[in-house]
Tab-separated table of C-alpha atoms in Angstrom:
chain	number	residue	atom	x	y	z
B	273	UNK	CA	17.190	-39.909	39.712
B	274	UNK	CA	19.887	-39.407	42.148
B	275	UNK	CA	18.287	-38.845	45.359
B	276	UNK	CA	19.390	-37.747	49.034
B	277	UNK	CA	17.351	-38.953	52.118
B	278	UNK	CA	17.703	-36.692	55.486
B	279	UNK	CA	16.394	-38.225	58.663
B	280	UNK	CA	14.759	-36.169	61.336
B	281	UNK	CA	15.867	-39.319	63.826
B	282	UNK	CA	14.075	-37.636	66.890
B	283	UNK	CA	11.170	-36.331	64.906
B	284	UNK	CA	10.857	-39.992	63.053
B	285	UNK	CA	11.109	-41.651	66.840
B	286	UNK	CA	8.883	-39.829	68.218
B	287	UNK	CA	5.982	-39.356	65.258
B	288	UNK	CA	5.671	-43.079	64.053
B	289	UNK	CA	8.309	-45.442	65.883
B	290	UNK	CA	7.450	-44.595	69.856
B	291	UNK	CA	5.010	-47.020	71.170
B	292	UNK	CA	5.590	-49.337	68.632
B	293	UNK	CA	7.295	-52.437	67.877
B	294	UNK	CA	8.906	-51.307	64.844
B	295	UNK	CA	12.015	-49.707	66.329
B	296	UNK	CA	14.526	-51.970	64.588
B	297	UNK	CA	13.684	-50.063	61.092
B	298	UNK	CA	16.059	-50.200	58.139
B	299	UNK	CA	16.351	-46.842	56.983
B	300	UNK	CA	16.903	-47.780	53.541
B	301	UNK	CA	14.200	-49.929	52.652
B	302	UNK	CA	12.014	-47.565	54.160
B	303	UNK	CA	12.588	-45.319	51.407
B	304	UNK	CA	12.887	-47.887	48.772
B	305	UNK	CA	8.856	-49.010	49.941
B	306	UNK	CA	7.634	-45.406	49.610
B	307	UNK	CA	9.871	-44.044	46.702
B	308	UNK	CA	9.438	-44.920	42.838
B	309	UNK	CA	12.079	-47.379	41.175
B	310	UNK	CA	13.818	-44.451	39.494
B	311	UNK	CA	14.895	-42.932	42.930
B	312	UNK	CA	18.256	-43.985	43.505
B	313	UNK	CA	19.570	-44.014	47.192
B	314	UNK	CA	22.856	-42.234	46.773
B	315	UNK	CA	22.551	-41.484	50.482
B	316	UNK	CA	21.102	-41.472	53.679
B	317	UNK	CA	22.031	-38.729	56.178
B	318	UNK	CA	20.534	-39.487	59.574
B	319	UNK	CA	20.276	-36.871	62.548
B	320	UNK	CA	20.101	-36.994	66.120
B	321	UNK	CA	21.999	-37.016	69.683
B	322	UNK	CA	23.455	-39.668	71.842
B	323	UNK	CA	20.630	-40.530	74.544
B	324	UNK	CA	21.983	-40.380	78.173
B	325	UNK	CA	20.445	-42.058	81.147
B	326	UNK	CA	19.728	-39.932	84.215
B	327	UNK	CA	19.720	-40.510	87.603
B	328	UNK	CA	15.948	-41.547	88.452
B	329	UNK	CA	15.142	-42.380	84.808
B	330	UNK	CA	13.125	-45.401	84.839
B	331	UNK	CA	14.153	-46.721	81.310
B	332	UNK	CA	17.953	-46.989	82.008
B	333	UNK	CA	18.525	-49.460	78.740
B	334	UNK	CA	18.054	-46.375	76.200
B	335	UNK	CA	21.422	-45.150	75.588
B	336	UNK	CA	22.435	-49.443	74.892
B	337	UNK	CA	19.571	-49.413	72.554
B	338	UNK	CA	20.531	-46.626	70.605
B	339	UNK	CA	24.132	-47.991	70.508
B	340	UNK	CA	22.821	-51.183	69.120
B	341	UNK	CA	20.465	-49.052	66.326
B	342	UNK	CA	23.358	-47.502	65.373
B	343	UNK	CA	25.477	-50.433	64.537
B	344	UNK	CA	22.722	-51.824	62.399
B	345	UNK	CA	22.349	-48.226	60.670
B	346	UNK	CA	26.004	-48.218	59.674
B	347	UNK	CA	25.791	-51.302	58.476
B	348	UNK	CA	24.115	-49.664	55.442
B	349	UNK	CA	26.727	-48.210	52.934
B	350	UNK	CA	25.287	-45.327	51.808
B	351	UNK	CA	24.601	-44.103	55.519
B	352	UNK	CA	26.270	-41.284	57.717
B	353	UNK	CA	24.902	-40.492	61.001
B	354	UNK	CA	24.932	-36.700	62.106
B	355	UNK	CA	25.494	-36.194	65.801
B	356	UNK	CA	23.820	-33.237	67.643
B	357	UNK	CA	24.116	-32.750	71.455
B	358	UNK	CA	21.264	-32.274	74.563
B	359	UNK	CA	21.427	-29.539	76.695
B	360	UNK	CA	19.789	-29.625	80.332
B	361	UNK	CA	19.405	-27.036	82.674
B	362	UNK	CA	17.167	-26.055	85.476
B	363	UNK	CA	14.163	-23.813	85.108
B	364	UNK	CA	10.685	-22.788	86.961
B	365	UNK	CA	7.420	-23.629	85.887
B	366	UNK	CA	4.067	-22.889	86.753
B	367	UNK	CA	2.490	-25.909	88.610
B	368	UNK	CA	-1.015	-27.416	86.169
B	369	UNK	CA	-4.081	-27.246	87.710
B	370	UNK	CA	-6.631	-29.659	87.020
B	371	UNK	CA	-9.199	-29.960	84.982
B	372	UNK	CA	-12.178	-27.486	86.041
B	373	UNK	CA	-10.226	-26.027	88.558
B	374	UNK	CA	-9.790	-22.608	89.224
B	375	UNK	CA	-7.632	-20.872	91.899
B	376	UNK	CA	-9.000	-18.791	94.323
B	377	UNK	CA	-9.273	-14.909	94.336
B	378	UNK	CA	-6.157	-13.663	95.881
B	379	UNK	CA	-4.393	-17.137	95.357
B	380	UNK	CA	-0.852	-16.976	94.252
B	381	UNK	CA	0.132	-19.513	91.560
B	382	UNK	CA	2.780	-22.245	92.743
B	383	UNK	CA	5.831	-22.923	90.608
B	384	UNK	CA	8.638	-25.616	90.622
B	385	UNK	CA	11.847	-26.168	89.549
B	386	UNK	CA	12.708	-28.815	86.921
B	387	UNK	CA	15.535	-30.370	84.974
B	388	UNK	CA	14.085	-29.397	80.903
B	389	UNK	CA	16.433	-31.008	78.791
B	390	UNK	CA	16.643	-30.141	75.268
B	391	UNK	CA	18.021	-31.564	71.512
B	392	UNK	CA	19.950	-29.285	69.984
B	393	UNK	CA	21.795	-28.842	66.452
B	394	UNK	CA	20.391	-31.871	64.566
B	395	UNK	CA	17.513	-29.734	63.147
B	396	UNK	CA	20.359	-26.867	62.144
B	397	UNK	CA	22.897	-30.089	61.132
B	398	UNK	CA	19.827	-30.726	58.716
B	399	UNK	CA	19.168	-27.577	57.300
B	400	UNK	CA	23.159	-27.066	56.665
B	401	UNK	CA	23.903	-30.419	54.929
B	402	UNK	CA	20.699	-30.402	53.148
B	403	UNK	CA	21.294	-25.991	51.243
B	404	UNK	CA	25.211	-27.494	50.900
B	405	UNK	CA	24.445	-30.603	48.955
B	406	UNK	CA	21.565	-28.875	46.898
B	407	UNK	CA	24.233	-26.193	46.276
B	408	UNK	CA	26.756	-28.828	45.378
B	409	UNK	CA	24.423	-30.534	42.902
B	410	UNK	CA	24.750	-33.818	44.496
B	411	UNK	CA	21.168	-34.932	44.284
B	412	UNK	CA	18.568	-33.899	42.043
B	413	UNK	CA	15.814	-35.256	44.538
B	414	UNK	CA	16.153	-34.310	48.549
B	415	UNK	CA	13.673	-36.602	50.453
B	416	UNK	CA	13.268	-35.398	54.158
B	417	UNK	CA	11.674	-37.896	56.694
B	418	UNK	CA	10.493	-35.106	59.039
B	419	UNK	CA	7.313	-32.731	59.702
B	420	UNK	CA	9.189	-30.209	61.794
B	421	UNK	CA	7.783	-26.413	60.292
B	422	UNK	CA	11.044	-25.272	61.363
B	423	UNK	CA	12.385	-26.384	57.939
B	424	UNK	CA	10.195	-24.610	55.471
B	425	UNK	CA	12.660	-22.138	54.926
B	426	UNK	CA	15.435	-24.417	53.700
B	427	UNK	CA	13.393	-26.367	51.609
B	428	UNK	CA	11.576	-23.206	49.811
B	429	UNK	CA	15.161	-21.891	49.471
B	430	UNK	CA	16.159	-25.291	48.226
B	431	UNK	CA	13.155	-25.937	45.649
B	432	UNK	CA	12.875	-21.857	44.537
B	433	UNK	CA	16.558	-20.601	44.755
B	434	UNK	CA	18.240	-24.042	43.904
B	435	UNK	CA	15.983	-25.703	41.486
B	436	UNK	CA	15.637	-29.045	43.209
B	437	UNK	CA	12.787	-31.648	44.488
B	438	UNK	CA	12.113	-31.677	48.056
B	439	UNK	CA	9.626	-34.446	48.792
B	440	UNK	CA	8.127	-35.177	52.461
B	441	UNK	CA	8.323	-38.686	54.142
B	442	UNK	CA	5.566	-37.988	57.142
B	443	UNK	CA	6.558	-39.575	60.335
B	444	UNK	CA	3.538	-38.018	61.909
B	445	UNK	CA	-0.244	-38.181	62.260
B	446	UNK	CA	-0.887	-34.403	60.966
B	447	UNK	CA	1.136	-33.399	58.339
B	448	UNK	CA	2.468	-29.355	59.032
B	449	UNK	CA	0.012	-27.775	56.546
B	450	UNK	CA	3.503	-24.987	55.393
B	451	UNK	CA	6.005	-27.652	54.684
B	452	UNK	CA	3.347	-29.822	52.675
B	453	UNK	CA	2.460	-27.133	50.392
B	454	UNK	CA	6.656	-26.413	49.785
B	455	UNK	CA	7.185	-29.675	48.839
B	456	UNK	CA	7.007	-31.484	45.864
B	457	UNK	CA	5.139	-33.827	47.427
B	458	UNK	CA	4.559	-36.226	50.595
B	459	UNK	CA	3.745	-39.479	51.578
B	460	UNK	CA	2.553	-40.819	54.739
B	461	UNK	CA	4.827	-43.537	56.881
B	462	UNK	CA	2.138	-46.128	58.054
B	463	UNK	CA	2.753	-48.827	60.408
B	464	UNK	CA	2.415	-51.783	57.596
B	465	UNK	CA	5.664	-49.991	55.862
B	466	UNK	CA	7.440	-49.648	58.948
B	467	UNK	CA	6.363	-53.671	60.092
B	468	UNK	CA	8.120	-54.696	56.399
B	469	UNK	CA	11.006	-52.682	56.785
B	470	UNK	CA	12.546	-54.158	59.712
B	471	UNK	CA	16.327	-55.151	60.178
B	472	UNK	CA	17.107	-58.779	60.523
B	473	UNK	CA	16.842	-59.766	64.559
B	474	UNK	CA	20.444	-61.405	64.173
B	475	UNK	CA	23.079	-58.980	62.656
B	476	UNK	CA	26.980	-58.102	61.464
B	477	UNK	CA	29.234	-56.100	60.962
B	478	UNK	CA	33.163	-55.139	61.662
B	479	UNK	CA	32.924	-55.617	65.869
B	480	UNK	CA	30.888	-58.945	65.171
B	481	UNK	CA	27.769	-60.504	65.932
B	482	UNK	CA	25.056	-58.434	67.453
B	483	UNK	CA	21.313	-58.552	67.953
B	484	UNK	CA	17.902	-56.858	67.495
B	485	UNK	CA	17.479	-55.272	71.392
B	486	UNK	CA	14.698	-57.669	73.210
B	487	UNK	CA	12.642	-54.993	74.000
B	488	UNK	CA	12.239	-53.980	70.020
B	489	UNK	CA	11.480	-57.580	68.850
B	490	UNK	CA	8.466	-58.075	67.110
B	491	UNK	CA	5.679	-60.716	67.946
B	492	UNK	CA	3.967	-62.034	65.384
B	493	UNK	CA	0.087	-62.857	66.224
C-alpha cells in the first residue's frame, strides 16, 4: 500500500520529543515500528521553520541542533523537508495574577509589552501538499504525525471527497477527540518507540562526517 507520511515537526517536538532524550529520531523507522508491513514508505514530507536564537535566549545551541537534525533527516531518501517561517512582533498583555488573588475594587489591571513570536505556514504547507497529492493519486494511505484540530478539514475532505486513508500518528498525550473520529485510525507514539527509533550517534552524508548533538545523546541506565 503506497503510503505518504506528513510530519507536524513542531507539533511532534513539542507533544512527545521535548523533555526527552529521544530527539535524534529517525523519521522513517518511526513509521515502519507503528505501521503494518504492507505500508510502503514512498515518502516522508516533514514541516517546520528554521529556529533562530534571540538576544537573551538562554538555549543559544538550538538553531546548530536543528541544522545537525536536518542533515541526518536528509540522509533518508524518501525525505523532503518543508520550510515555513516565524513571525515576531510586539504586543500587550495583561499581567497574571496569582493564584487566589484578586485585585482590588477600583484597581486597574497592569499590562506589558512582549516579543510573541509565532510559526507560520507549515500547518497550511501541510494541508496544501497533503489535498494535492491525494488529488494526484500518489498515495493510497496519508499518515499524519500530528494532533493539531486545525486539520480536520483537509483530512475529511481528503477521506470523503478524495476517497483515501488518513491515519493519525499521536505525538501527544490527549488525542483531539474531531481529528480521531475523521481518521481511519490512530496510534499512539510512546516513548519505547521513540527510544528504538533513534539515528546512529556517528553519521554521513555528502558534507561528511557529523554527529548526534551532545545534548540529545542517550544514556543508557
Amino acid at each position: 500500500m503506497r503510503t505518504y507520511v506528513y510530519v507536524d515537526g513542531f507539533n511532534f517536538y513539542y507533544g512527545c520529543l521535548r523533555g526527552t532524550p529521544y530527539k535524534w529520531v529517525n523519521i522513517a523507522e518511526l513509521c515502519r515500528r507503528l505501521l503494518k508491513p504492507e505500508n510502503e514508505l514512498v515518502q516522508i514530507r516533514y514541516f517546520t521553520a528554521r529556529v533562530t536564537a534571540r538576544p537573551g535566549d538562554r538555549d543559544q545551541g538550538q538553531p546548530v541542533r536543528q541544522q545537525v537534525y536536518f542533515r541526518a533527516l536528509r540522509t533518508l531518501p524518501n525525505l523532503s523537508i518543508h520550510l515555513g517561517h516565524f513571525l515576531s512582533h510586539e504586543v500587550t498583555m495583561p499581567l497574571a495574577t496569582a493564584p487566589g488573588e484578586r485585585r482590588q475594587p477600583g484597581e486597574r489591571r497592569q499590562y506589558a509589552k512582549v516579543i510573541k513570536t509565532e510559526e507560520k505556514g507549515s500547518d497550511v504547507n501541510l494541508a496544501t501538499h497533503l489535498m494535492a497529492d491525494a488529488y494526484e493519486s500518489k498515495f493510497d494511505l496519508a499518515v499524519l504525525i500530528t494532533n493539531d484540530s486545525d486539520l480536520l478539514e483537509p483530512v475529511m475532505l481528503v477521506r470523503n471527497r478524495l476517497g483515501r486513508r488518513v491515519g493519525l500518528l499521536n505525538p501527544q498525550q490527549h488525542p483531539s477527540a474531531v481529528l480521531a473520529k475523521a481518521a481511519t485510525f490512530i496510534k499512539q507514539i510512546r516513548p519505547g518507540v521513540l527510544r528504538d527509533s533513534q539515528f546512529p550517534l556517528a553519521m554521513t552524508d555528502a558534507k561528511g562526517p557529523f554527529h548526534c548533538p551532545e545534548a540529545w545523546r542517550v544514556v543508557e541506565d
